[in-house]
Coordinates of C-alpha atoms and ligand atoms in Angstrom, one line a residue:
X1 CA 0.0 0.0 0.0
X2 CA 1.5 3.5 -0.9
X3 CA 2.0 5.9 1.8
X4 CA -0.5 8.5 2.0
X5 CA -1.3 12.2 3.0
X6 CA -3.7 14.4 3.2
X7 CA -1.6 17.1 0.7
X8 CA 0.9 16.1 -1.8
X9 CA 2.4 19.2 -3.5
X10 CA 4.4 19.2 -6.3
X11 CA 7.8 21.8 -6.4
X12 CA 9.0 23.7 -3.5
X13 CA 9.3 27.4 -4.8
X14 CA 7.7 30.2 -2.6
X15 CA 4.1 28.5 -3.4
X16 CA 4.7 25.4 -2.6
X17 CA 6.7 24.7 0.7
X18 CA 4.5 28.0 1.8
X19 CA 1.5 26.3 1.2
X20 CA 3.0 23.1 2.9
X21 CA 4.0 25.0 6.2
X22 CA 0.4 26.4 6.1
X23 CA -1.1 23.2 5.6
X24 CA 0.4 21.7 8.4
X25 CA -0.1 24.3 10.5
X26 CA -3.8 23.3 10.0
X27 CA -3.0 19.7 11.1
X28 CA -2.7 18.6 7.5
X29 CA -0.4 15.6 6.9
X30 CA 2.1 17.1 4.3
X31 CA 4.3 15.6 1.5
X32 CA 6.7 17.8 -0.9
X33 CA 7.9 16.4 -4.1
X34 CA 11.6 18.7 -5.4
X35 CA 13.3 17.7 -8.7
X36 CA 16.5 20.7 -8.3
X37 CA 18.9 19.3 -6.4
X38 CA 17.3 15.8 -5.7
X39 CA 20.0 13.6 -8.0
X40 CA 22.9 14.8 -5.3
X41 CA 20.5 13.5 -2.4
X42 CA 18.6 16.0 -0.4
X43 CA 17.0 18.8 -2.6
X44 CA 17.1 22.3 -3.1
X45 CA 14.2 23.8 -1.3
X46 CA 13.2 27.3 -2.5
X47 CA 12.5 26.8 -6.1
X48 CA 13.1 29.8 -9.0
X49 CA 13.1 32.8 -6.0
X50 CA 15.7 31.2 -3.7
X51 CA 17.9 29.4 -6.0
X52 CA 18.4 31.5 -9.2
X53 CA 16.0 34.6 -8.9
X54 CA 14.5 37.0 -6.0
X55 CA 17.6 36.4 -3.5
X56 CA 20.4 35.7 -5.7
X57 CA 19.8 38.6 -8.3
X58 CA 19.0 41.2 -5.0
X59 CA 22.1 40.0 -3.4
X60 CA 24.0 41.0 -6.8
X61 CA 22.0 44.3 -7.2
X62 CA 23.0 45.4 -3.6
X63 CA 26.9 44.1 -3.6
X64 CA 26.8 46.0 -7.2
X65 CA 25.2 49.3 -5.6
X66 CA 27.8 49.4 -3.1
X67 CA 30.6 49.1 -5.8
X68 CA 28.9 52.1 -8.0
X69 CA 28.4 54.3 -5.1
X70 CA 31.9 53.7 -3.8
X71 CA 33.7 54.1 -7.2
X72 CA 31.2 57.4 -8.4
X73 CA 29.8 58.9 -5.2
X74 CA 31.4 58.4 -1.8
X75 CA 34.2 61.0 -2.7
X76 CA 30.8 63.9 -2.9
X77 CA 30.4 62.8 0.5
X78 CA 34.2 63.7 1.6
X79 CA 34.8 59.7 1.5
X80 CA 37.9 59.8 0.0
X81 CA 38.6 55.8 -0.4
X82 CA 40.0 55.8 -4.3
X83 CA 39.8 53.5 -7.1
X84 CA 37.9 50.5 -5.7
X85 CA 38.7 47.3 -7.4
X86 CA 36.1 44.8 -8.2
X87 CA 36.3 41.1 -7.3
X88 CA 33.5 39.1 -9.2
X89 CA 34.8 36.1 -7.5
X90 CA 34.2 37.1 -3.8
X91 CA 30.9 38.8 -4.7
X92 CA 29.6 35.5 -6.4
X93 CA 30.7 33.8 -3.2
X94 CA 28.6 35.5 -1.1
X95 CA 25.8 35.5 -3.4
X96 CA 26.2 31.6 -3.1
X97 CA 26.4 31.7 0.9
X98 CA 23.2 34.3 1.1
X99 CA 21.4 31.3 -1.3
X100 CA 22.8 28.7 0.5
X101 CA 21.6 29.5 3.7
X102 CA 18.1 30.7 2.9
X103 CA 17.7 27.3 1.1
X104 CA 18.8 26.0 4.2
X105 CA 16.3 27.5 6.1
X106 CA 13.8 26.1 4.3
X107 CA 14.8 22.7 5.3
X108 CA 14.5 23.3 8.5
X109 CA 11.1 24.6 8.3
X110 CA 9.9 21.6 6.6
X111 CA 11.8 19.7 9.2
X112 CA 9.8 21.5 12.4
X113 CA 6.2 21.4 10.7
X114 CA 6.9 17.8 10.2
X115 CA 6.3 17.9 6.4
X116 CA 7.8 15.0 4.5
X117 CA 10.4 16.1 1.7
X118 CA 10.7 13.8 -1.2
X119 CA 13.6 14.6 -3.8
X120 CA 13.0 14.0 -7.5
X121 CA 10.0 14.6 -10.1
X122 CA 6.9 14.2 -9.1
X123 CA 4.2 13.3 -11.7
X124 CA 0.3 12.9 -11.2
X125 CA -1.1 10.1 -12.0
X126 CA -4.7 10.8 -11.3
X127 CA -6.9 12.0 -8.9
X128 CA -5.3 11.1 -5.4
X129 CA -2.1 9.7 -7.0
X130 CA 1.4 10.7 -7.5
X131 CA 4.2 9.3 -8.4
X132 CA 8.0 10.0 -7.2
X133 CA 10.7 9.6 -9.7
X134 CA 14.2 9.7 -7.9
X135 CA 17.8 8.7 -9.4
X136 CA 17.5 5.2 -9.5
X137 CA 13.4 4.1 -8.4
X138 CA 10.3 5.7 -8.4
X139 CA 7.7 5.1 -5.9
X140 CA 3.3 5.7 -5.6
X141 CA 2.3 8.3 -3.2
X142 CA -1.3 8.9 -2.1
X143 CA -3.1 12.2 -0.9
X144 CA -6.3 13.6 -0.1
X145 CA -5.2 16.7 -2.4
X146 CA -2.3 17.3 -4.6
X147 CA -1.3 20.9 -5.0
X148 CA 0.5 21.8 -8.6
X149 CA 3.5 24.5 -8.1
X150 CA 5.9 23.7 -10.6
X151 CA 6.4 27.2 -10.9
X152 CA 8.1 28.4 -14.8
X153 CA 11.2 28.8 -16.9
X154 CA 12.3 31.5 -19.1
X155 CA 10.7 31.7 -22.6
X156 CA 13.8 31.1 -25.4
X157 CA 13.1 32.4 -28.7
X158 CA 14.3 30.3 -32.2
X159 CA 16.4 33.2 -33.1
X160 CA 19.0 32.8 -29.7
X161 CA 19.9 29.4 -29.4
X162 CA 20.6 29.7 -25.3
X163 CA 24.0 28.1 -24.6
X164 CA 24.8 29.0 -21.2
X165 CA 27.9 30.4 -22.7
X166 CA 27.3 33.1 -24.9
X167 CA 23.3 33.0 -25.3
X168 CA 22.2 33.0 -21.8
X169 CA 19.5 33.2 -19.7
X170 CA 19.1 34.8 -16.2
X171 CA 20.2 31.4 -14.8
X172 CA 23.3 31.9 -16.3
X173 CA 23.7 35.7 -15.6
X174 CA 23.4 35.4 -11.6
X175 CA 26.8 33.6 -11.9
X176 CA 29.2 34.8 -14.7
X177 CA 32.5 34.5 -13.7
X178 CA 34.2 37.6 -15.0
X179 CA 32.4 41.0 -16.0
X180 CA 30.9 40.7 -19.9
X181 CA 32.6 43.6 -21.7
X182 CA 29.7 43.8 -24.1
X183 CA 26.5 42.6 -22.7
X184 CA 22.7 43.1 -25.2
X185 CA 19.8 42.0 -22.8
X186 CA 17.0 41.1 -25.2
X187 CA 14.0 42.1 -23.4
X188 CA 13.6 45.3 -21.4
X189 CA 11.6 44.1 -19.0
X190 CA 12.3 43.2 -15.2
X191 CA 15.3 40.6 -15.6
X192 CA 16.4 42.8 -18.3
X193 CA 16.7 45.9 -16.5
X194 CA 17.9 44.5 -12.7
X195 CA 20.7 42.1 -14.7
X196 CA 21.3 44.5 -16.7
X197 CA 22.0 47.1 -14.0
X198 CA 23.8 44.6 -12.4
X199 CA 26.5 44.0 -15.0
X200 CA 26.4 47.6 -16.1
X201 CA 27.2 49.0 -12.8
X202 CA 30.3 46.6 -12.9
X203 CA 31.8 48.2 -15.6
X204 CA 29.9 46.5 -18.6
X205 CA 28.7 47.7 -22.0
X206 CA 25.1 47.1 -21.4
X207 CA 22.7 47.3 -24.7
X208 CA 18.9 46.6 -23.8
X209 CA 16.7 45.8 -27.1
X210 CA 13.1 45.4 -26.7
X211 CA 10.7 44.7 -28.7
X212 CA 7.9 46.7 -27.7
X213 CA 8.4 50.6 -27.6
X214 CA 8.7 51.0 -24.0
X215 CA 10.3 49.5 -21.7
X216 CA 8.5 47.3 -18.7
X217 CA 4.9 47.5 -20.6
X218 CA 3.2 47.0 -17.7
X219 CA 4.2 50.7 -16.3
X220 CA 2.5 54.0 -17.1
X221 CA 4.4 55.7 -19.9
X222 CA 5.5 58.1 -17.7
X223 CA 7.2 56.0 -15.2
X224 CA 8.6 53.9 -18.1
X225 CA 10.0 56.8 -19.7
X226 CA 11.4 58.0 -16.0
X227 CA 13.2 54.8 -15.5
X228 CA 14.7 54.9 -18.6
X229 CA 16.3 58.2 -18.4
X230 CA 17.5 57.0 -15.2
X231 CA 19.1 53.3 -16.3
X232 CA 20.5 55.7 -19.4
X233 CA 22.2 57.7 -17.0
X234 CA 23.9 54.9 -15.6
X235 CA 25.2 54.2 -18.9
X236 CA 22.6 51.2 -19.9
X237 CA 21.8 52.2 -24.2
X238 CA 18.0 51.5 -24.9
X239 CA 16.5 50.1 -28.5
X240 CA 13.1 50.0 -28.2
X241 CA 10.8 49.1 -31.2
X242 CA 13.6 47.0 -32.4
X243 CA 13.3 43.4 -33.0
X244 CA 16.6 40.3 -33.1
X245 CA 16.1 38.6 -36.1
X246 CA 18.8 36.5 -35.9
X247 CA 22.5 35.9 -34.2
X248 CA 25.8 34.5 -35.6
X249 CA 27.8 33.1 -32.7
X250 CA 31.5 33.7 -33.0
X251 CA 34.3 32.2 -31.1
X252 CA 34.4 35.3 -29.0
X253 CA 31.2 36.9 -29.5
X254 CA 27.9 37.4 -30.6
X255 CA 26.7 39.3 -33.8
X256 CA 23.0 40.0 -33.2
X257 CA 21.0 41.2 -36.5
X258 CA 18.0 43.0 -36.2
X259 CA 15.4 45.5 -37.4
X260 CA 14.7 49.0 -35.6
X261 CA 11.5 51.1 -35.3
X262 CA 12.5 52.8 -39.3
X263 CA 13.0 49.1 -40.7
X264 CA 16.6 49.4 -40.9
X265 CA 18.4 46.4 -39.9
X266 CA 21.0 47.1 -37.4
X267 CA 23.6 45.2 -35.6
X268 CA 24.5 44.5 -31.8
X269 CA 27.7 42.6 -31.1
X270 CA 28.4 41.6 -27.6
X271 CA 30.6 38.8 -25.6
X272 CA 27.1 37.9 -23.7
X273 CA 23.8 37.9 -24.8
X274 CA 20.9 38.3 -22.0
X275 CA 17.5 36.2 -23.3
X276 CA 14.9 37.9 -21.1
X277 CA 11.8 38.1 -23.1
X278 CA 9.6 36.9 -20.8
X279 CA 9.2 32.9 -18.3
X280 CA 6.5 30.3 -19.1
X281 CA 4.7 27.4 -16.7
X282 CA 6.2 24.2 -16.3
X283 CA 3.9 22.4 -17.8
X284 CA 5.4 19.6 -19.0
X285 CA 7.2 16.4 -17.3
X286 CA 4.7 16.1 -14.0
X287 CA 2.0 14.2 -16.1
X288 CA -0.3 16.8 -17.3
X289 CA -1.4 15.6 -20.1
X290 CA -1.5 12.3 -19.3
X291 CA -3.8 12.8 -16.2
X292 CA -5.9 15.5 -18.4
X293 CA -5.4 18.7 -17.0
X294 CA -6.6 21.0 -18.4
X295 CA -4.6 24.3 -19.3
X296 CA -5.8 27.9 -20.4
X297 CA -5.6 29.5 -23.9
X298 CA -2.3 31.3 -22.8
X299 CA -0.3 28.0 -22.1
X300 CA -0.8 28.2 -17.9
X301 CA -3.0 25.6 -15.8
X302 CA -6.6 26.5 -15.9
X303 CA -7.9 27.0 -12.1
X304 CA -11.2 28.2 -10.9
X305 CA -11.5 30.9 -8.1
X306 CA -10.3 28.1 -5.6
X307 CA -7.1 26.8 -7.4
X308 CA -9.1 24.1 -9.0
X309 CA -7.9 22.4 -11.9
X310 CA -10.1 20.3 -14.2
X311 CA -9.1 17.0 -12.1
X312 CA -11.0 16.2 -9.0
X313 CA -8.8 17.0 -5.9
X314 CA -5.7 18.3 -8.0
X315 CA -5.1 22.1 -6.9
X316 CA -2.6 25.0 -9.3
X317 CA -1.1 28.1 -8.0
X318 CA 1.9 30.2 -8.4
X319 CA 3.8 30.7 -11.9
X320 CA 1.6 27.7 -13.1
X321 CA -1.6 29.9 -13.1
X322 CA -2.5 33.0 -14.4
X323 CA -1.6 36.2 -12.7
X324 CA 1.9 37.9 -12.2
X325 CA 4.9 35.9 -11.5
X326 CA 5.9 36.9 -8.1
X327 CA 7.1 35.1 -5.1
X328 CA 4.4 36.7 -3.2
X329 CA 2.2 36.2 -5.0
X330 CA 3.3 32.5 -5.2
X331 CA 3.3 32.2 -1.5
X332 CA 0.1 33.9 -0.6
X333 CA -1.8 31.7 -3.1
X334 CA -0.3 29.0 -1.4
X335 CA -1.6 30.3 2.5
X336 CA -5.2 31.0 0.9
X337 CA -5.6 27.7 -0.7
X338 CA -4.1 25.8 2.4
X339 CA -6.8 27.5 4.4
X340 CA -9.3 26.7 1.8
X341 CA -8.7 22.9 1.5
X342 CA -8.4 23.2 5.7
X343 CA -12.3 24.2 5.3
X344 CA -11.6 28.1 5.8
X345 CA -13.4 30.8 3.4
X346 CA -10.6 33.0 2.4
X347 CA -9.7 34.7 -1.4
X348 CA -6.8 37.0 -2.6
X349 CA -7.5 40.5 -4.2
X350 CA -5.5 40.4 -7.4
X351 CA -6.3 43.6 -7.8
X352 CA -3.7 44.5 -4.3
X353 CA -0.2 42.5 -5.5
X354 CA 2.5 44.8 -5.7
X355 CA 5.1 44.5 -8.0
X356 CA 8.8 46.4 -8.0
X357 CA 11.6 46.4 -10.3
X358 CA 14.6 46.7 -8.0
X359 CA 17.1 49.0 -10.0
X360 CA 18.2 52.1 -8.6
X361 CA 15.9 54.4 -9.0
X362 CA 13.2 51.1 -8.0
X363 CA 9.6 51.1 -9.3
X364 CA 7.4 50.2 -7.1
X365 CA 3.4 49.7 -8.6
X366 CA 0.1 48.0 -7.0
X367 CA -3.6 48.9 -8.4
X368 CA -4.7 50.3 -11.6
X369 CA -2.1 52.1 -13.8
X370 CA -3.3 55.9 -15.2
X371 CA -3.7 54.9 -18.8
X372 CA -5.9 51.7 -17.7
X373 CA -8.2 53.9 -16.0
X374 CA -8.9 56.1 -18.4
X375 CA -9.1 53.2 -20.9
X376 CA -12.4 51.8 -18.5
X377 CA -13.5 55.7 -18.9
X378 CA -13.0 55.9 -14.9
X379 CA -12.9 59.2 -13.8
X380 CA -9.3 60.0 -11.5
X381 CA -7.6 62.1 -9.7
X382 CA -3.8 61.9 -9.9
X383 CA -1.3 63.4 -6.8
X384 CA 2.4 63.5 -7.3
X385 CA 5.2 64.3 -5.6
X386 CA 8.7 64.4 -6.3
X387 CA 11.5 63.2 -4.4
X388 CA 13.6 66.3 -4.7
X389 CA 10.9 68.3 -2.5
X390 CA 11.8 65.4 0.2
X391 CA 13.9 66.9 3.1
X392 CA 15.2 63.2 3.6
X393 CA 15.9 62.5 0.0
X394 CA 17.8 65.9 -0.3
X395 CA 20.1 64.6 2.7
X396 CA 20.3 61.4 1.0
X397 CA 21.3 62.3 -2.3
X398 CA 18.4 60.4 -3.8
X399 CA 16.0 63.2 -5.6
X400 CA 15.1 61.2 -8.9
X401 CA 12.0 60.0 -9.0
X402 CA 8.3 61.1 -7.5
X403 CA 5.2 59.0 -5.9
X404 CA 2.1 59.0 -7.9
X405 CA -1.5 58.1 -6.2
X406 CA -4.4 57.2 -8.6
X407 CA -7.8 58.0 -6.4
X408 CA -11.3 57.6 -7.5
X409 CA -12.6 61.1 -8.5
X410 CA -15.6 60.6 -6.9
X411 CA -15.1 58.3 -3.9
X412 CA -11.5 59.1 -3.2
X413 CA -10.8 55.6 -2.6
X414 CA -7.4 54.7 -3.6
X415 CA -7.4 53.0 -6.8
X416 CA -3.2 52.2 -8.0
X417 CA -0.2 53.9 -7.4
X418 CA 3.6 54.0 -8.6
X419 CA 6.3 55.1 -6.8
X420 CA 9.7 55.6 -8.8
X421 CA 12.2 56.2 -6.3
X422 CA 14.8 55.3 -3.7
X423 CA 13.7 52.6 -1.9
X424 CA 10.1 52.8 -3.7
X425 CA 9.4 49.4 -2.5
X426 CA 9.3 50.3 1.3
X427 CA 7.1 53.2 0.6
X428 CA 4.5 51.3 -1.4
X429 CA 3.9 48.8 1.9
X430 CA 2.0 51.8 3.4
X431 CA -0.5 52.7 -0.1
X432 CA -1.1 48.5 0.1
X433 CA -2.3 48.8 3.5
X434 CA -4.1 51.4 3.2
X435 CA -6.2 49.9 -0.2
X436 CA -6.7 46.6 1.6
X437 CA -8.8 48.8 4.1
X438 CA -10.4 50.5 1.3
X439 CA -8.9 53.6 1.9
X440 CA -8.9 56.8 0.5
X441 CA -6.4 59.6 -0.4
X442 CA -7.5 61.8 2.9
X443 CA -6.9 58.7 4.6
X444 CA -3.2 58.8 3.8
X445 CA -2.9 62.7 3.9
X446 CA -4.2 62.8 7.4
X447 CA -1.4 59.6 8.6
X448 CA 1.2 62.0 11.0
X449 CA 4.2 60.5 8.9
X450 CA 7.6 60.8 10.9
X451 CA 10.1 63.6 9.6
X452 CA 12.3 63.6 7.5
X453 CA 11.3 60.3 5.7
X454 CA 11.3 59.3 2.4
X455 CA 7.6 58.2 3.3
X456 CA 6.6 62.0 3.8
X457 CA 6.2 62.0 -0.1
X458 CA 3.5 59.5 0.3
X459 CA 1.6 61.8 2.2
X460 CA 2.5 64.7 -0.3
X461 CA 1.4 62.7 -3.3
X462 CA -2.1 62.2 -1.4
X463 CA -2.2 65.6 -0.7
X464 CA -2.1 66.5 -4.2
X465 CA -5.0 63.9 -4.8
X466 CA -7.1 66.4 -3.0
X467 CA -5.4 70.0 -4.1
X468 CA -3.7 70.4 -1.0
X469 CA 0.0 69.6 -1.3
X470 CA 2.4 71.2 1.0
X471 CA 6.0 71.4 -0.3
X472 CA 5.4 72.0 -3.5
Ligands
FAD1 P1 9.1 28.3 -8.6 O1 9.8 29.2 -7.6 O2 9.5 28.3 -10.0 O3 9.3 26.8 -8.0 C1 8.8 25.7 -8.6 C2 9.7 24.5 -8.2 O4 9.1 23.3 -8.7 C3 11.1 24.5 -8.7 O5 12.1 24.4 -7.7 C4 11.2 23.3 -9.7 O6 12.5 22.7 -9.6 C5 10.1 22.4 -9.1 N1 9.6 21.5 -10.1 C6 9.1 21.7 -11.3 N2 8.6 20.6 -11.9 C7 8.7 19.6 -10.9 C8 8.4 18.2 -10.9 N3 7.8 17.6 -11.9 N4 8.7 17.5 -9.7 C9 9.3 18.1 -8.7 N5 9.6 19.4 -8.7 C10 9.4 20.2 -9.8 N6 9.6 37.5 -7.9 C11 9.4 38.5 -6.9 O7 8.4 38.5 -6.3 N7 10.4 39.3 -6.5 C12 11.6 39.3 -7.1 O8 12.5 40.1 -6.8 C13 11.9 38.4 -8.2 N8 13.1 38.3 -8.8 C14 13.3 37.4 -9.7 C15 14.5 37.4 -10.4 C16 14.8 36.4 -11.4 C17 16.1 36.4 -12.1 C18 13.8 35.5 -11.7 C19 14.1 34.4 -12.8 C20 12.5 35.5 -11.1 C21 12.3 36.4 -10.1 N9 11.0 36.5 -9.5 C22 10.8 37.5 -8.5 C23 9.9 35.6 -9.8 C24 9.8 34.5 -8.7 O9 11.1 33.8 -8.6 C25 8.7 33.5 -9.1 O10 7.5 34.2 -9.3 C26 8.5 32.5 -8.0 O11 9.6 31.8 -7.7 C27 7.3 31.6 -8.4 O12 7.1 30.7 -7.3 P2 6.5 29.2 -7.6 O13 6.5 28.5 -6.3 O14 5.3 29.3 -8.4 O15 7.5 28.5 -8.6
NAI2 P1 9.1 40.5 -18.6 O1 7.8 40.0 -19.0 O2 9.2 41.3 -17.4 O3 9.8 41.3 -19.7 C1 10.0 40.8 -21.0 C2 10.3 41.9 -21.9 O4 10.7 41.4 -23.2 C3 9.0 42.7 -22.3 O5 9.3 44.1 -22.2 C4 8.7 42.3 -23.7 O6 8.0 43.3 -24.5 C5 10.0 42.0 -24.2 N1 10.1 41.0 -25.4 C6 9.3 40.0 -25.6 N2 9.7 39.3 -26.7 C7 10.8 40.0 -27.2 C8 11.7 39.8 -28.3 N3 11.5 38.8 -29.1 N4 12.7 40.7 -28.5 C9 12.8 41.8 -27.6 N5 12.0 42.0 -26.5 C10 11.0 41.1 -26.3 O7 10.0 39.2 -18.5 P2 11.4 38.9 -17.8 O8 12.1 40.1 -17.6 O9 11.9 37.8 -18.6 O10 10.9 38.4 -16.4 C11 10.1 37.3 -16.2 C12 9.2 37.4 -15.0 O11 10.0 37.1 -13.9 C13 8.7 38.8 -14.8 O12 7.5 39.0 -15.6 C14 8.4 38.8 -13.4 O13 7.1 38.2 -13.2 C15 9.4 37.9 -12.8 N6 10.5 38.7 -12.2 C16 10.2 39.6 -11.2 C17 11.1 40.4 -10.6 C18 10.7 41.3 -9.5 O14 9.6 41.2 -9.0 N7 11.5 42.3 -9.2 C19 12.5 40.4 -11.0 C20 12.7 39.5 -12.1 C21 11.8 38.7 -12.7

C-alpha cells in the first residue's frame, strides 16, 4: 500500500513549501515532491526565488550598488577611499552563501512542521495519486489533495539558441564569472533591466533591445520613460521598437542582426547575450497531459476561483496559473488555498499584489495604472510628488523619482499607485495597506508620517489627490 497524505504538493518554490508549512499548520499531513537538487540526495528547497531569482539577483544588485556608489559617489560625501577594485569572484561567493543559507532554512522549516520532503519529479497520475521519480526508483504516493506548483522557466526564442555560454538566460547571468565587456539583454523588462544594471554598474557595456516601444509594458508611460532616463544615465543604451532577427555566434562573440523602429536592420555585437523576453509554466514532465489537466488558452494551468484544476482533488497556483509571476504572490496563493482545502473561506485580491523592479531608482506599482483607468472611462484624480521636494531624499542624495496616487474622483478611494524612487518598494507597503482597508487619499494625507522620511512623499502625493499639497 503506498504511503499516504492528506496534501501532496508538487515543487517547493515560494508557493509550494508556503503552502506546505500552512497546511500543516492546519493539522494537515504534508508531503513535498523537489526535482532541483534531488540527483545529489537532499533537494534544493526554495524553487526559482531562492535558487536562481528574487535572492540571488538582489544579493548582486546590492553588492553592485555598493561598488557604484563607492567608485562614483562616496568622494561627494568627503569619502575619500580611491579607485575600488572589483572582485567578481568574492561577490559570487557571497551571493552563493546568502542562497545557501536561505535554502537552508527552508529545510529546516519543513523539518519542524513535520512535512515529508521527497527529492525527485513528481508526476500525477490521477486524482489522489502521485508518483516520485528519484535517481534510481520511483515510488506511488497517495493524498487527499495534490497541489500543482511547478512554478516556470524563461521563454527562449528560435532566433537565440541559449548556450549558457554566450546566449544566456538569467540562470546563467546570476553567476558569470568575469564582468561581460559587451553585454545586449534582449527584453527590457524586469530581468532585463535589474541584470542588466547589475553587469552595467560593474563596468559593462550594457545594450537593452526590446521589442515593444517602451520599456516594462506594464508601467504607465510616464514611469517607463522616467526609469529609462534613469538606467541611461547609468550608462545602460536603450533600443526600443527593435526586434533580433537572428544571431551568428562567433568564437568570442555574438553578432546580433536586427530591425529597428525605421526598418533598418542594425547590428549588436556583444561577448554575452541576456534572453529575457519573458518565463513560461512548467507544464510539461509532471503528467499533465497524461492525467488530463486541463490548461488555459495562454499556455498556464486553468484553475477556478479556488485553485481548482479540471481533475477532481488536483489544486494549481503560483507561476503555473495566471496572474503575475511573483514570489508573493506564489506564496500567498499558497496560505489562501491551504486555508481553503483546511475548510476556511478566504480569497486573494488580485487587484492588491505589488510588484517592483529593483534598479536604482526602484519602481514600485500596485492597483490600476493611469492609462488603464482612463481606458475603462473611470474618472481620477492623480497626486504626485517628487523626491527632490523630500527633506530626507535631499540629505540622502536620492532626488530622482516622485510617488504618484491614482484615487477615485468621486469616492477618493485609492485605486493604484507607482512610486519611482529610492527605496520605492518600502514606501509602497503603506498605499497596500491602506487599499486593503479601502482607503482613500484623505486617509493617507491625514497619517502623522515621521520627519524627515522618504515616506513624507507618500503623504505629499495624497495631498495633491485632493489639491492640497504642502512642499510643492
Ligand atoms: P518556482 O519558484 O519556480 O518553484 C517551482 C519548483 O518546482 C522549482 O524548484 C522546480 O524545480 C520544481 N519542479 C518543477 N517541476 C517539478 C516536478 N515535476 N517535480 C518536482 N519538482 C518540480 N519575484 C518576486 O516577487 N520578486 C523578485 O525580486 C523576483 N526576482 C526574480 C529574479 C529572477 C532572475 C527570476 C528568474 C525570477 C524572479 N522573481 C521574483 C519571480 C519568482 O522567482 C517567481 O515568481 C516565484 O519563484 C514563483 O514561485 P513558484 O512557487 O510558483 O515556482
Ligand atoms: P518581462 O515580461 O518582465 O519582460 C520581458 C520583456 O521582453 C517585455 O518588455 C517584452 O516586451 C520583451 N520582449 C518579448 N519578446 C521579445 C523579443 N523577441 N525581443 C525583444 N524583446 C522582447 O519578463 P522577464 O524580464 O523575462 O521576467 C520574467 C518574469 O519574472 C517577470 O515578468 C516577473 O514576473 C518575474 N520577475 C520579477 C522580478 C521582480 O519582482 N522584481 C524580477 C525578475 C523577474
Amino acid at each position: 500500500m503506498a504511503d499516504a497524505f492528506d496534501l501532496i504538493i508538487i515543487g517547493a518554490g515560494p508557493g509550494g513549501y508556503v503552502c506546505a508549512i500552512r497546511a500543516a499548520q492546519l493539522g494537515m499531513s504534508v508531503a513535498i515532491i523537489e526535482k532541483r537538487g534531488a540527483e545529489g540526495g537532499a533537494p534544493d528547497l526554495g524553487g526559482t526565488c531562492l535558487n536562481v531569482g528574487c535572492i540571488p539577483s538582489k544579493a548582486l544588485l546590492d553588492s553592485s550598488e555598493r561598488f557604484a556608489m563607492t567608485r562614483d559617489h562616496l568622494a561627494e560625501h568627503g569619502i575619500k577611499v580611491g579607485t575600488p577594485k572589483l572582485d567578481v569572484s568574492t561577490m559570487m561567493q557571497r551571493k552563493d552563501g546568502v542562497v545557501k543559507t536561505l535554502v537552508g532554512g527552508i529545510s529546516g522549516l519543513m523539518k519542524k512542521n513535520n512535512i515529508t520532503v521527497l527529492g525527485g519529479r513528481g508526476e500525477v497520475l490521477g486524482s489522489g495519486r502521485v508518483r516520485v521519480i528519484g535517481k534510481t526508483s520511483s515510488q506511488e504516493y497517495q493524498a487527499k489533495h495534490i497541489v500543482l506548483a511547478m512554478g516556470s522557466v524563461p521563454i527562449e526564442i528560435p532566433q537565440l539558441p541559449v548556450d549558457g555560454e554566450r546566449i544566456v538566460t538569467s540562470d546563467h547571468a546570476i553567476a558569470f564569472a568575469a564582468v561581460p565587456k559587451k553585454m545586449v539583454v534582449v527584453g527590457g523588462g524586469v530581468i532585463g533591466l535589474e541584470l542588466g544594471s547589475v553587469w552595467a554598474r560593474l563596468g559593462s557595456q550594457v545594450q537593452v533591445v526590446e521589442f515593444l516601444p517602451q520599456i516594462c509594458p506594464f508601467l504607465d508611460a510616464d514611469i517607463a520613460k522616467a526609469l529609462q532616463r534613469s538606467l541611461s544615465k547609468q550608462g545602460l543604451e536603450f533600443h526600443c521598437s527593435t526586434k533580433v532577427e537572428s544571431a551568428e555566434i562567433g568564437k568570442k562573440s555574438v553578432t546580433l542582426s536586427a530591425t529597428n523602429a525605421k526598418g533598418e536592420t542594425v547590428s549588436f555585437e556583444a561577448d554575452k547575450v541576456l534572453v529575457c523576453v519573458g518565463r513560461k509554466p512548467v507544464t510539461v514532465g509532471a503528467g499533465l497531459a497524461e492525467a488530463g489537466i486541463a490548461l488555459s488558452d495562454r499556455g498556464r494551468v486553468q484553475v477556478d476561483n479556488n485553485f481548482r484544476t479540471s481533475l477532481s482533488g488536483v489544486y494549481a497556483i503560483g507561476d503555473l496559473i495566471d496572474g503575475p509571476m511573483l514570489a508573493h504572490k506564489a506564496e500567498e496563493e499558497g496560505v489562501v488555498l491551504a486555508e481553503i482545502l483546511a475548510g476556511q473561506a478566504n480569497t486573494l485580491d488580485h487587484h492588491l499584489i505589488p510588484n517592483v523592479v529593483y534598479t536604482e531608482p526602484e519602481v514600485a506599482t500596485v492597483g490600476i495604472t493611469e492609462a488603464a483607468a482612463k481606458e475603462q472611462g473611470r474618472k481620477v484624480r492623480v497626486g504626485k510628488f517628487n523626491y527632490a521636494a523630500n527633506g530626507r531624499a535631499r540629505a540622502a542624495d536620492a532626488t530622482e523619482g516622485y510617488v504618484k496616487i491614482i484615487a477615485d474622483d468621486k469616492s477618493d478611494r485609492i485605486l493604484g499607485a507607482a512610486i519611482i524612487g529610492h527605496r520605492s518598494s518600502d514606501l509602497l507597503a503603506e498605499i497596500v495597506a491602506v487599499m486593503a482597508f479601502g482607503g482613500s487619499a484623505e486617509d493617507i494625507a491625514r497619517i502623522c508620517h515621521s520627519h524627515p522620511t522618504f515616506s513624507e512623499s507618500v503623504k505629499e502625493a495624497a495631498l495633491d489627490c485632493l489639491g492640497r499639497v504642502l512642499h510643492s
